[in-house]
mmCIF file of C-alpha atoms in Angstrom:
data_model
loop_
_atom_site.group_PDB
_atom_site.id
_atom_site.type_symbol
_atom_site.label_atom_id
_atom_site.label_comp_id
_atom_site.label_asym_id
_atom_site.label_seq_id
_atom_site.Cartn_x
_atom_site.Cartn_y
_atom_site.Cartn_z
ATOM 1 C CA UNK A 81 0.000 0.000 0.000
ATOM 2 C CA UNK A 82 1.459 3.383 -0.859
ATOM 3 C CA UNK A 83 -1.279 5.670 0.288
ATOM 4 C CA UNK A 84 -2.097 6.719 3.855
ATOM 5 C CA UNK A 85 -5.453 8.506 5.220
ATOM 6 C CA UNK A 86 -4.624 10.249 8.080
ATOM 7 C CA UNK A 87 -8.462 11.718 9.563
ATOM 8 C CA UNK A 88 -9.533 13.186 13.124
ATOM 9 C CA UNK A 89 -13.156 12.705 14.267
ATOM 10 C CA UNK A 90 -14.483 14.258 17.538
ATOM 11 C CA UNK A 91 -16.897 11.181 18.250
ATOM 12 C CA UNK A 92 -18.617 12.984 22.007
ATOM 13 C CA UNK A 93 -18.246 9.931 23.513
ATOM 14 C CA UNK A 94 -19.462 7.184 22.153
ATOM 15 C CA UNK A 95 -21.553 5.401 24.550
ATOM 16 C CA UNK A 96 -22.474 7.812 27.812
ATOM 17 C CA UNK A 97 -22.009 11.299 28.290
ATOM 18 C CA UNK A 98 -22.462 13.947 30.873
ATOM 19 C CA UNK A 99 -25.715 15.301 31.140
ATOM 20 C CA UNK A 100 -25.156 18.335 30.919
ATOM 21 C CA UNK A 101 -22.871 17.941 27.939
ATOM 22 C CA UNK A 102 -26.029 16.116 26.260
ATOM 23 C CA UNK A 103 -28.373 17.882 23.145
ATOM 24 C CA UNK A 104 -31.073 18.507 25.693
ATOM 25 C CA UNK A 105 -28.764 20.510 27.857
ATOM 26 C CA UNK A 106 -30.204 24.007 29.637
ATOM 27 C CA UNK A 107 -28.368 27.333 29.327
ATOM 28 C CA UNK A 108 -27.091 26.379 32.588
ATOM 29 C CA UNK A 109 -24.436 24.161 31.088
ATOM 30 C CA UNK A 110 -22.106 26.489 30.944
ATOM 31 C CA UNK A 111 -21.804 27.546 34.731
ATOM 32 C CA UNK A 112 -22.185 23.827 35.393
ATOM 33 C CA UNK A 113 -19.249 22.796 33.811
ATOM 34 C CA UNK A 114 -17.141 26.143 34.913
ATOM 35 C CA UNK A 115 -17.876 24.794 38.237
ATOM 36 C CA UNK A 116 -17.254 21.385 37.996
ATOM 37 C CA UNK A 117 -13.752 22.603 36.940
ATOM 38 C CA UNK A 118 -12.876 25.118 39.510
ATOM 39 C CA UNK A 119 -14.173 23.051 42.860
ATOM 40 C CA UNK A 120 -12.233 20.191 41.759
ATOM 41 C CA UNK A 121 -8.755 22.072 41.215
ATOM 42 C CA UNK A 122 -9.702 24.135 44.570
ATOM 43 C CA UNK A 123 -10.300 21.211 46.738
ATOM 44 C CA UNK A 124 -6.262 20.027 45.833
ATOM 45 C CA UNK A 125 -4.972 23.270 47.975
ATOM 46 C CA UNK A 126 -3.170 21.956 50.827
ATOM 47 C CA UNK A 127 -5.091 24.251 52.727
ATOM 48 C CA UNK A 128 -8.904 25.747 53.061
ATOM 49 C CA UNK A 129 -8.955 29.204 53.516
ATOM 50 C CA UNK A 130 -11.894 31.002 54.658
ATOM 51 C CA UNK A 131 -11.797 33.093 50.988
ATOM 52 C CA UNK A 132 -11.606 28.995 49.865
ATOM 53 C CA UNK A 133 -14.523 27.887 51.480
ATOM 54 C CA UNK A 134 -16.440 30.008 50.478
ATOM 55 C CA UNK A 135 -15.829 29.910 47.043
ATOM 56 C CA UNK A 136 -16.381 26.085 47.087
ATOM 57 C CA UNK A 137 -20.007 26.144 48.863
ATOM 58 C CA UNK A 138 -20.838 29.181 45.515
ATOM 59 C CA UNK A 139 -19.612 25.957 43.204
ATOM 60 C CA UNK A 140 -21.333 23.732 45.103
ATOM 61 C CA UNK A 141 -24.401 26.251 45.195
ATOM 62 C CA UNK A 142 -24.298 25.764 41.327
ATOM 63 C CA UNK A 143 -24.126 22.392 41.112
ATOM 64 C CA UNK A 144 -26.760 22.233 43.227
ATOM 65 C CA UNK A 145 -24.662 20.039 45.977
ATOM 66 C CA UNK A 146 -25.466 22.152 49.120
ATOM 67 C CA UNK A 147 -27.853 19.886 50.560
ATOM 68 C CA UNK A 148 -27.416 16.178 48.990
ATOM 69 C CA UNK A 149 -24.311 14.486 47.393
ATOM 70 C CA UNK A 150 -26.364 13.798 44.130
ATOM 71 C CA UNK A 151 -28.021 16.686 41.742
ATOM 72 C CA UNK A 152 -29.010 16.105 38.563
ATOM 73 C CA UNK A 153 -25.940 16.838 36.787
ATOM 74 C CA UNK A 154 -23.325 16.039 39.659
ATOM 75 C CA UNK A 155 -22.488 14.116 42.566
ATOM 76 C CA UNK A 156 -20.377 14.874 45.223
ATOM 77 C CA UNK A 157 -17.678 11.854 46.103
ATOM 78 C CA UNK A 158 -16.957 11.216 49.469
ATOM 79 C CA UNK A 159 -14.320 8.023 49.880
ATOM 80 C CA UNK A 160 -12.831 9.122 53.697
ATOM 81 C CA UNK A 161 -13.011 12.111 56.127
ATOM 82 C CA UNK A 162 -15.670 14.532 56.672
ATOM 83 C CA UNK A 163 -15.578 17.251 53.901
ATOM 84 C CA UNK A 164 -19.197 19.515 54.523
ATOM 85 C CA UNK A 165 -21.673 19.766 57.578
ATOM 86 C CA UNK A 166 -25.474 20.486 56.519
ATOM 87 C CA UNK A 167 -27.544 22.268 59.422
ATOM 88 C CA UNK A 168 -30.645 21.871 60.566
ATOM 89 C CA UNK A 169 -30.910 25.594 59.985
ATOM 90 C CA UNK A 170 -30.775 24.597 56.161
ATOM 91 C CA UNK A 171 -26.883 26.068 56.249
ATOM 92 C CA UNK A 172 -23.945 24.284 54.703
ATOM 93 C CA UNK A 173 -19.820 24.799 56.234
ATOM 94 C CA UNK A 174 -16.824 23.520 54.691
ATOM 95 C CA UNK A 175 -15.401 21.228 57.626
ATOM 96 C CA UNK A 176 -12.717 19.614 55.867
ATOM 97 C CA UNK A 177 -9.344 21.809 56.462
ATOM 98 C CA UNK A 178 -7.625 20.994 53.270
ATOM 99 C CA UNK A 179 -7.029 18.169 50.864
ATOM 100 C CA UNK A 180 -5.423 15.757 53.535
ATOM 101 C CA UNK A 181 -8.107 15.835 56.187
ATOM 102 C CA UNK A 182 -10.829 14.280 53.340
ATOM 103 C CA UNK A 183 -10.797 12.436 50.279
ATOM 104 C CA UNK A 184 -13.125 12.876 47.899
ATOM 105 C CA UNK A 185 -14.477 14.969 44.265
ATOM 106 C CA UNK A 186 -17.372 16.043 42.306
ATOM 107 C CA UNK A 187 -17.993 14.002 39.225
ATOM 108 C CA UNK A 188 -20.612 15.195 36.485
ATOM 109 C CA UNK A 189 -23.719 12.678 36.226
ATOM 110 C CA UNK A 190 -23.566 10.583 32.796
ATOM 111 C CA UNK A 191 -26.549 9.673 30.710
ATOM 112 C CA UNK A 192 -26.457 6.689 27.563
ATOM 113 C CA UNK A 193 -26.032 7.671 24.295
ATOM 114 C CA UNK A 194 -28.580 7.451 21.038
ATOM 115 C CA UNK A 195 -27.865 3.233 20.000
ATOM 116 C CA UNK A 196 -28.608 5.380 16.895
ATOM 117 C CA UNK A 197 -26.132 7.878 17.492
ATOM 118 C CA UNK A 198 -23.549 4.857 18.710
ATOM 119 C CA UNK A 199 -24.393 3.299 14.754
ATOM 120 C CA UNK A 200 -23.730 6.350 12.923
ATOM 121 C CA UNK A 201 -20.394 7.182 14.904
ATOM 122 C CA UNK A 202 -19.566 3.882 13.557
ATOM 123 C CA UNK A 203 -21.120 4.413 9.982
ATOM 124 C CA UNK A 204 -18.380 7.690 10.088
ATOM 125 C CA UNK A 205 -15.545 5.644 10.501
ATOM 126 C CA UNK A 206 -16.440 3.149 8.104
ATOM 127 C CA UNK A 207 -17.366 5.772 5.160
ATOM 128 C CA UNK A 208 -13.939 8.092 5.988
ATOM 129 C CA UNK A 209 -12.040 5.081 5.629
ATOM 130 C CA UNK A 210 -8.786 6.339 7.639
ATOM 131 C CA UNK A 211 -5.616 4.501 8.351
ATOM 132 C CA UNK A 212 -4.796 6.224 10.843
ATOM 133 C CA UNK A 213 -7.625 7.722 12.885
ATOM 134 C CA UNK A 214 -6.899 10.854 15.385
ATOM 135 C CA UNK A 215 -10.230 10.061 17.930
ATOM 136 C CA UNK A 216 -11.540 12.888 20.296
ATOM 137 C CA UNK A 217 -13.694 12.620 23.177
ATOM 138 C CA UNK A 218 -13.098 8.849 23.753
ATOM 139 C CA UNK A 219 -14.563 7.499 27.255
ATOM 140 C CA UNK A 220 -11.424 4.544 27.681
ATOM 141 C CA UNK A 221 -9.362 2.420 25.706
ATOM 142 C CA UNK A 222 -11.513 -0.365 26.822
ATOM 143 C CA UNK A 223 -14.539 1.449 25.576
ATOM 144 C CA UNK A 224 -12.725 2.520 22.271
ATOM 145 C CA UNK A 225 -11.610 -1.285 21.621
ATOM 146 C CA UNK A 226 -14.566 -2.421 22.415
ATOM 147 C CA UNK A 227 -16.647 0.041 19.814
ATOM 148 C CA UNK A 228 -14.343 -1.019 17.603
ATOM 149 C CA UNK A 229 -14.778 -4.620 17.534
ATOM 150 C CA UNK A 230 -18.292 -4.576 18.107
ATOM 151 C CA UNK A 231 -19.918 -1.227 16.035
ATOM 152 C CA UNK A 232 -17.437 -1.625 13.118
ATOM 153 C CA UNK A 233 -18.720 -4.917 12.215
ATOM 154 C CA UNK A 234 -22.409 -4.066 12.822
ATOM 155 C CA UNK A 235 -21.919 -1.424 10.191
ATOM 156 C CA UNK A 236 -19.998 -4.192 7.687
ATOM 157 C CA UNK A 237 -16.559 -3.056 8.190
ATOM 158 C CA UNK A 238 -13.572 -4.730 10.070
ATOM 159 C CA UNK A 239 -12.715 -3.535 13.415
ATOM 160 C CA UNK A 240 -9.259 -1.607 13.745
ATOM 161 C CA UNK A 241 -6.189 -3.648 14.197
ATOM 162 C CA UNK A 242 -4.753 -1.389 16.684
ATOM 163 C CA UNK A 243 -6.310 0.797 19.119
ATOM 164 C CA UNK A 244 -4.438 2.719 21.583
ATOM 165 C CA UNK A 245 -5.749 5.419 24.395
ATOM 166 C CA UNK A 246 -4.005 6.992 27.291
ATOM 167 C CA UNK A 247 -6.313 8.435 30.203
ATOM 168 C CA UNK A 248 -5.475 12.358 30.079
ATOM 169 C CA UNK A 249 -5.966 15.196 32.355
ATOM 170 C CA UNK A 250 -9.998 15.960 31.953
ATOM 171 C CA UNK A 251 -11.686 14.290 35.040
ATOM 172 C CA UNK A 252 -14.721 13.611 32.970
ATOM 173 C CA UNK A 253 -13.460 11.046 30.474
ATOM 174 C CA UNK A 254 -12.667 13.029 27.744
ATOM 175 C CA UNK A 255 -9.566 11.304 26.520
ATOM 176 C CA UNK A 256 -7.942 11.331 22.632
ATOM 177 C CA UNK A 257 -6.753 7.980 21.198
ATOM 178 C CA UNK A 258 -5.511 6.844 17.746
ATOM 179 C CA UNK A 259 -7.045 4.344 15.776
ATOM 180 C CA UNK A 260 -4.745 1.934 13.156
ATOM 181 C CA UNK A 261 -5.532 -0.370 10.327
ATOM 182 C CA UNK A 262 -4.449 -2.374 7.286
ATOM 183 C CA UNK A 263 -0.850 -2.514 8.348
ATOM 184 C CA UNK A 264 -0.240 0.634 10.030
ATOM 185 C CA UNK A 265 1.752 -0.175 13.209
ATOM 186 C CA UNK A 266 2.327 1.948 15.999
ATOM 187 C CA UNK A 267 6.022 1.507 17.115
ATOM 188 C CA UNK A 268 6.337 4.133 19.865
ATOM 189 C CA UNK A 269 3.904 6.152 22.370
ATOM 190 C CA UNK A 270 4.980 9.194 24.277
ATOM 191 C CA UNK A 271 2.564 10.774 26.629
ATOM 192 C CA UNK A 272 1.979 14.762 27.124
ATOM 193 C CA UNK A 273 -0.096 14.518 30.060
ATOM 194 C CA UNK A 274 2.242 15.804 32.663
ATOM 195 C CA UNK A 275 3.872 18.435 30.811
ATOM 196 C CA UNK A 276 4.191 21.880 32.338
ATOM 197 C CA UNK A 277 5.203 25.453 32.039
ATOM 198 C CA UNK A 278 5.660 28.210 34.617
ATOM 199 C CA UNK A 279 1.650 28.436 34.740
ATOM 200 C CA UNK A 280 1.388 24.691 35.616
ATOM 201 C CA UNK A 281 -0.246 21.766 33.596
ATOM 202 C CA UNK A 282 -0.426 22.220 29.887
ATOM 203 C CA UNK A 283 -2.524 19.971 28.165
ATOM 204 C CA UNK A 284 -6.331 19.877 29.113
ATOM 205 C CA UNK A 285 -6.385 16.136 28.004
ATOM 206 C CA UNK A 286 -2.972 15.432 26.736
ATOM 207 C CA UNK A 287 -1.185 15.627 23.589
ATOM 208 C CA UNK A 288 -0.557 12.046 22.617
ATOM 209 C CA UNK A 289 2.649 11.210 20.265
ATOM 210 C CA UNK A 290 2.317 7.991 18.328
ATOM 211 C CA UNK A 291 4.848 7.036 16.113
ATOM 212 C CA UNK A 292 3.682 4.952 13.012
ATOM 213 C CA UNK A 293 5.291 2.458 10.443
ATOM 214 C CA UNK A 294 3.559 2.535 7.240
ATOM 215 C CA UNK A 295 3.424 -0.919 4.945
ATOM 216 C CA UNK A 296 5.865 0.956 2.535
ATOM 217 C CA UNK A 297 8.184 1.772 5.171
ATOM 218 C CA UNK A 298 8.197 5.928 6.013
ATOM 219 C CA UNK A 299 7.186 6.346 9.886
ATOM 220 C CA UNK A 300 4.698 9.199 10.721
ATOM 221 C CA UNK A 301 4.455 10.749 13.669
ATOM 222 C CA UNK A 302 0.735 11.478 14.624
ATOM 223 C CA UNK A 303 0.042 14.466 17.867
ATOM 224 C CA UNK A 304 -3.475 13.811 18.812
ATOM 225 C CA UNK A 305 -5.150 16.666 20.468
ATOM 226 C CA UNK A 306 -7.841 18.623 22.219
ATOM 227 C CA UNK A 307 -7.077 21.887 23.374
ATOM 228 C CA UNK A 308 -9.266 23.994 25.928
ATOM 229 C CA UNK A 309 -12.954 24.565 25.151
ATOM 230 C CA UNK A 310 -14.088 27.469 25.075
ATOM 231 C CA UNK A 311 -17.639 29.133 26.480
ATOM 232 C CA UNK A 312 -17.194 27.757 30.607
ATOM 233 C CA UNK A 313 -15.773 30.363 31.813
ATOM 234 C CA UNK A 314 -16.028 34.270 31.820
ATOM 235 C CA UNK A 315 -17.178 36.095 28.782
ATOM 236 C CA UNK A 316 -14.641 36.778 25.620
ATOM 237 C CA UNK A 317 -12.531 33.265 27.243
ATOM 238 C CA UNK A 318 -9.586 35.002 28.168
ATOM 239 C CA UNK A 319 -8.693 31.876 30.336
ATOM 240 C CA UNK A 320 -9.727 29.452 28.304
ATOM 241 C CA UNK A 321 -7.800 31.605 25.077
ATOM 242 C CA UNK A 322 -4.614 31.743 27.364
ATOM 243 C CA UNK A 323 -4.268 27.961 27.582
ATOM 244 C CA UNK A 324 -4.694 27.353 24.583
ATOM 245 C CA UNK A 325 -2.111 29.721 23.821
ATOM 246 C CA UNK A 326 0.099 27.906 26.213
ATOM 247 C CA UNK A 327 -1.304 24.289 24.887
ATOM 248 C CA UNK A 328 -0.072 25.725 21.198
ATOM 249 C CA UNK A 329 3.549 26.577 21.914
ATOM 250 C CA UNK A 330 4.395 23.676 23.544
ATOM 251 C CA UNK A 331 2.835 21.442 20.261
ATOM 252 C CA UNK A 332 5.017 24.028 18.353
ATOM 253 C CA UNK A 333 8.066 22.947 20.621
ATOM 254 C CA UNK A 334 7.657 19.177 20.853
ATOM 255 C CA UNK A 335 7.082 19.310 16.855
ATOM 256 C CA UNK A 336 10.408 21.249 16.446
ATOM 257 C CA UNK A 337 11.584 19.005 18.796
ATOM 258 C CA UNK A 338 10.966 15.804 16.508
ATOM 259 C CA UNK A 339 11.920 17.638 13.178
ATOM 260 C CA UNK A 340 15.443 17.859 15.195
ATOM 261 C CA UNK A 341 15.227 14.310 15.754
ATOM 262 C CA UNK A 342 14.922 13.773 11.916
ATOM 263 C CA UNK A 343 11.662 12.862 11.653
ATOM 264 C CA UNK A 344 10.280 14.987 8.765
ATOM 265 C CA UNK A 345 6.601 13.284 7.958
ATOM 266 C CA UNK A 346 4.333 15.024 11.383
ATOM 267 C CA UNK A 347 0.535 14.737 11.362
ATOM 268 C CA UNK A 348 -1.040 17.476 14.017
ATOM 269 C CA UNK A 349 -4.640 16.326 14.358
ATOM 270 C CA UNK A 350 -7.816 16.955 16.711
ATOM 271 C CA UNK A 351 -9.994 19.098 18.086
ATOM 272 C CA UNK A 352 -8.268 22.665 18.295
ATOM 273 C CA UNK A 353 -11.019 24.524 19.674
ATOM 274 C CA UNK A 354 -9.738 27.808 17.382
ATOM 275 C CA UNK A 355 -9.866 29.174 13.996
ATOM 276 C CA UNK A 356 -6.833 29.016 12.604
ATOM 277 C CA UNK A 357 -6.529 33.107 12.371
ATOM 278 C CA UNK A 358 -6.850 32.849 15.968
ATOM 279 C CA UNK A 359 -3.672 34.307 18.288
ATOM 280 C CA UNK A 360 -4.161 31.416 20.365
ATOM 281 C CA UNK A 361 -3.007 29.200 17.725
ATOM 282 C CA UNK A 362 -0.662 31.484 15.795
ATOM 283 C CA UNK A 363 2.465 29.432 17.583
ATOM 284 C CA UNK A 364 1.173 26.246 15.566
ATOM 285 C CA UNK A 365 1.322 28.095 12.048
ATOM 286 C CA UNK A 366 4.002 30.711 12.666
ATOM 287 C CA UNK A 367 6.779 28.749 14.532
ATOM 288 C CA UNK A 368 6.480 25.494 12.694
ATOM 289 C CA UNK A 369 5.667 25.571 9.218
ATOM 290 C CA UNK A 370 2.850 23.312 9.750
ATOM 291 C CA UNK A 371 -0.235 23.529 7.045
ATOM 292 C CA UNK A 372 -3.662 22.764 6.870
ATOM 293 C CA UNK A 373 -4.788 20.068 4.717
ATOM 294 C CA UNK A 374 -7.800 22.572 3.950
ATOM 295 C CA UNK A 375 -5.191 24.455 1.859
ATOM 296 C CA UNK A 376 -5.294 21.646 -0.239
ATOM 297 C CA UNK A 377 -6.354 22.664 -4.220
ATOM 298 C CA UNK A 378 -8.064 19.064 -4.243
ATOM 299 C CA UNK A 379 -9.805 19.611 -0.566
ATOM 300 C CA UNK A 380 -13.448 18.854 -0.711
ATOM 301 C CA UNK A 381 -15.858 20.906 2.079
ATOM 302 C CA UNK A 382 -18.665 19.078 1.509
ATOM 303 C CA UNK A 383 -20.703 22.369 1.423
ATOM 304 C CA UNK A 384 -19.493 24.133 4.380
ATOM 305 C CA UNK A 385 -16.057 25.627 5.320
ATOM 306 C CA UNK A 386 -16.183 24.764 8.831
ATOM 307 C CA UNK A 387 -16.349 21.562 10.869
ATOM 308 C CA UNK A 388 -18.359 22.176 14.022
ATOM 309 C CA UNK A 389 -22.242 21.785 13.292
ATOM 310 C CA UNK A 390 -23.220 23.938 10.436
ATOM 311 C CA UNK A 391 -20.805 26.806 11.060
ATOM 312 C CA UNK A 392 -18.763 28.060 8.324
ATOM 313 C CA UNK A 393 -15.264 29.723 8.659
ATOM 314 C CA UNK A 394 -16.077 30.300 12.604
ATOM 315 C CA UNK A 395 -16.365 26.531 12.655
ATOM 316 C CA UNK A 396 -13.710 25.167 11.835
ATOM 317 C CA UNK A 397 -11.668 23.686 14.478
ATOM 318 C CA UNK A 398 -11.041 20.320 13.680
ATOM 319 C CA UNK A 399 -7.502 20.128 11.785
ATOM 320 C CA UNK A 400 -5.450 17.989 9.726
ATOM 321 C CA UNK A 401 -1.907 19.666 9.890
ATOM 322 C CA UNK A 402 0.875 18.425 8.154
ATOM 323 C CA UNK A 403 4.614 19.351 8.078
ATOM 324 C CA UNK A 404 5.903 20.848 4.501
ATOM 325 C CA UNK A 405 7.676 17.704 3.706
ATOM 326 C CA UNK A 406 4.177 15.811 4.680
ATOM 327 C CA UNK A 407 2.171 18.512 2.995
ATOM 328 C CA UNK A 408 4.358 17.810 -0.270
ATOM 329 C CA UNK A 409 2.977 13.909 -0.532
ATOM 330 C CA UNK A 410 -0.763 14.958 -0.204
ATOM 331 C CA UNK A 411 -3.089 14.300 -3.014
ATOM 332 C CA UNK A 412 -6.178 15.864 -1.045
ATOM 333 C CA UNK A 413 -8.166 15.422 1.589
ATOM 334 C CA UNK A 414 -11.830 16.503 2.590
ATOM 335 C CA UNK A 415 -14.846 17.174 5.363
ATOM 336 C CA UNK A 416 -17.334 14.406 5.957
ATOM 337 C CA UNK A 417 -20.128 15.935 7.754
ATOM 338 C CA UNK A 418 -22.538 13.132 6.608
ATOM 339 C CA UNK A 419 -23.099 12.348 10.656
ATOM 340 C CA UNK A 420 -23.946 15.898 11.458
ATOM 341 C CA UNK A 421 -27.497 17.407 12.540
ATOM 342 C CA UNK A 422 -28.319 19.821 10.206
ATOM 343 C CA UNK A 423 -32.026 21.827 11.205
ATOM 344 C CA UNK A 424 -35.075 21.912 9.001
ATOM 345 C CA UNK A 425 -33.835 25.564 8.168
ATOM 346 C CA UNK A 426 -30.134 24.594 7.376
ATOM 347 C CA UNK A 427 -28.878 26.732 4.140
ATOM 348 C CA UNK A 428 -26.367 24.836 1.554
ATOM 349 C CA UNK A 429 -27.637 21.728 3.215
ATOM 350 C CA UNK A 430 -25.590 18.287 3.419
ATOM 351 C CA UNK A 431 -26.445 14.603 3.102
ATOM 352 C CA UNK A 432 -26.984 12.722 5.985
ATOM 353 C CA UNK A 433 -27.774 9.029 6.936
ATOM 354 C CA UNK A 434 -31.727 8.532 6.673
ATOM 355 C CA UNK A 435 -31.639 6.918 9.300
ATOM 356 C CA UNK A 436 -30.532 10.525 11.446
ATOM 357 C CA UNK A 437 -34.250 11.447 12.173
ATOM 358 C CA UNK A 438 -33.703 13.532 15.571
ATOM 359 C CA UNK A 439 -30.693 15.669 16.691
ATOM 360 C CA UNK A 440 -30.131 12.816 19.393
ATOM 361 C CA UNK A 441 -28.959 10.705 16.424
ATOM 362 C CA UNK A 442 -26.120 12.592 15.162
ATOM 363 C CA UNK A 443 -22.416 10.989 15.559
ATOM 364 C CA UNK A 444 -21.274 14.246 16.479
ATOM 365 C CA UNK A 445 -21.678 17.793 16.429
ATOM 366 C CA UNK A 446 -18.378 17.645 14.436
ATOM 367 C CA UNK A 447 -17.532 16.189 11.377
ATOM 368 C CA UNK A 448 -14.593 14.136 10.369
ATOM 369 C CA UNK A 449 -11.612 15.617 8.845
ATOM 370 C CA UNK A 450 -8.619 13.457 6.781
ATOM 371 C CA UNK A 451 -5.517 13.781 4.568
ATOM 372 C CA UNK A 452 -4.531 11.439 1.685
ATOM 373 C CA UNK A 453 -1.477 11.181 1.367
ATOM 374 C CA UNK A 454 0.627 9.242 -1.685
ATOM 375 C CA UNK A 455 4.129 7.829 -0.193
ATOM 376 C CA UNK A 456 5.731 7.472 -3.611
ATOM 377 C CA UNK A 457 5.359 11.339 -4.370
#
């Protein structure tokens, strides 16, 4: 074989999600999940002050976890040690001192996905056809296997022959994996997930390295990411834009880093979160020479320029970026949105399965993204 597609598909989990991450979810999902976040990196101070505390029962407030341990989009975890007391009076105190007098967290309730949703996910892979799959938004390796060998055939396609996932950073199972077939061998992992700058942990979920032996010999090295979401925290993101930032130069860096190895075939893929005019992605672009397969001559949309729902050039986040010498042996690439909702009132409207009655059915709010790319160029 002498031709490679290299694709990323955000799949949203493929068999539970949280709740609150779900289609039906309120306007409240936002604060929800900007709580979630903050109690759980508060709780790790060594110490509880009273400015601490208090912050903590206004999470908990939100989560509505001032008077039970279960709400219907989180649950407070309680494993040792006394962490609240909840007063007759109706009042709620932060007991615990610090993060070594109690041991516990908040997780975010998790509902079953669509079986229909599940099939299509599946019917995505099968129709993209990659070789080498970048997957966001994976629950486990065990789960990602296990889709694999089970969905893949339901849909009449073979399951992938390799199917690796590391658990990264996000507490709510939101993990990136890579996904390998017809000969395509992963020959070395490297894990992201614990690097850091002088503002702490980079990576949201991790930026997993996998290094890749093609049946005609060149190795590719494949970055699978998800960088920082935006719209949980305060308005404009200027957190959630800083990490990123931060989440970008040290890609930029560990890319650089491999060139000077001598690797010269590097696949960036994922979930970015940013247009690619963004600043907080300029590092990717400006201090690596990477390019986006959508700069391709032979690049097919499929309708839309963007890759998040039915957004156009604000949508597109999801990336296929390739180093110049990578670049150089692509014959095209393309957008397969063919698993994404699109509303009775959709403009420039896309196919989709029949079967996708409901919003609920939809693989994903994003659609898949790939590279083809000819080794003998």
């Amino acid at each position: 074989m002498s031709t490679t597609r290299i694709g990323s598909f955000n799949v949203e989990n493929m068999f539970e999600r949280p709740k609150v991450m779900g289609r039906n979810a309120t306007k409240h999902a936002a604060p929800i999940l900007a709580a979630h976040a903050r109690f759980n990196e508060l709780i790790a101070a060594e110490t509880y002050t009273p400015e601490v505390k208090e912050e903590l029962k206004e999470h908990l407030a939100t989560l509505e976890l001032l008077r039970s341990d279960r709400s219907k989009y989180a649950i407070l975890r309680r494993i040792r040690g006394r962490f609240l007391a909840r007063h007759r009076t109706g009042e709620t105190s932060v007991v615990a001192s610090g993060r070594e007098s109690w041991v516990g967290w908040v997780e975010l309730t998790t509902e079953p996905i669509s079986e229909l949703a599940t099939r299509h996910t599946a019917q995505v892979m099968r129709d993209v056809g990659a070789h080498v799959l970048g997957v966001v938004e994976a629950e486990s390796r065990e789960l990602l296997h296990m889709f694999s060998a089970s969905m893949l055939k339901h849909v009449g396609w073979t399951p992938y022959e390799e199917v690796h996932l590391i658990d990264g950073n996000d507490e709510r199972g939101i993990n990136v994996g890579l996904l390998t077939r017809d000969d395509h061998q992963v020959i070395t992992i490297r894990t992201h997930v614990y690097a850091k700058d002088s503002s702490g942990v980079v990576f949201s979920r991790d930026c997993a390295e996998y290094h890749v032996r093609t049946p005609t010999g060149p190795e590719v090295v494949v970055l699978v990411n998800h960088l920082k979401s935006k719209g949980y925290g305060a308005p404009g993101d200027p957190i959630g834009a800083r990490r990123r930032f931060r989440q970008a130069v040290r890609i930029a860096r560990i890319v650089n880093r491999l060139r000077d190895e001598g690797h010269e075939h590097i696949a960036v893929v994922g979930d970015l979160n940013d247009t690619a005019d963004s600043e907080c992605l300029r590092p990717l672009f400006q201090r690596t020479g990477l390019r986006d397969i959508s700069e391709h001559e032979n690049f097919d949309w499929d309708h839309r320029l963007g890759t998040y729902r039915g957004v156009n050039e604000k949508g597109k986040i999801d990336y296929v970026l390739l180093t110049p010498e990578l670049f150089a042996k692509a014959t095209g690439g393309g957008v397969f949105r063919k698993g994404v909702w699109r509303g009775p009132r959709t403009k420039n409207r896309w196919d989709v399965y029949e079967t996708m009655t409901n919003e609920v059915h939809a693989a994903s709010d994003h659609a898949a993204i790939y590279a083809d790319i000819d080794w003998t160029l």
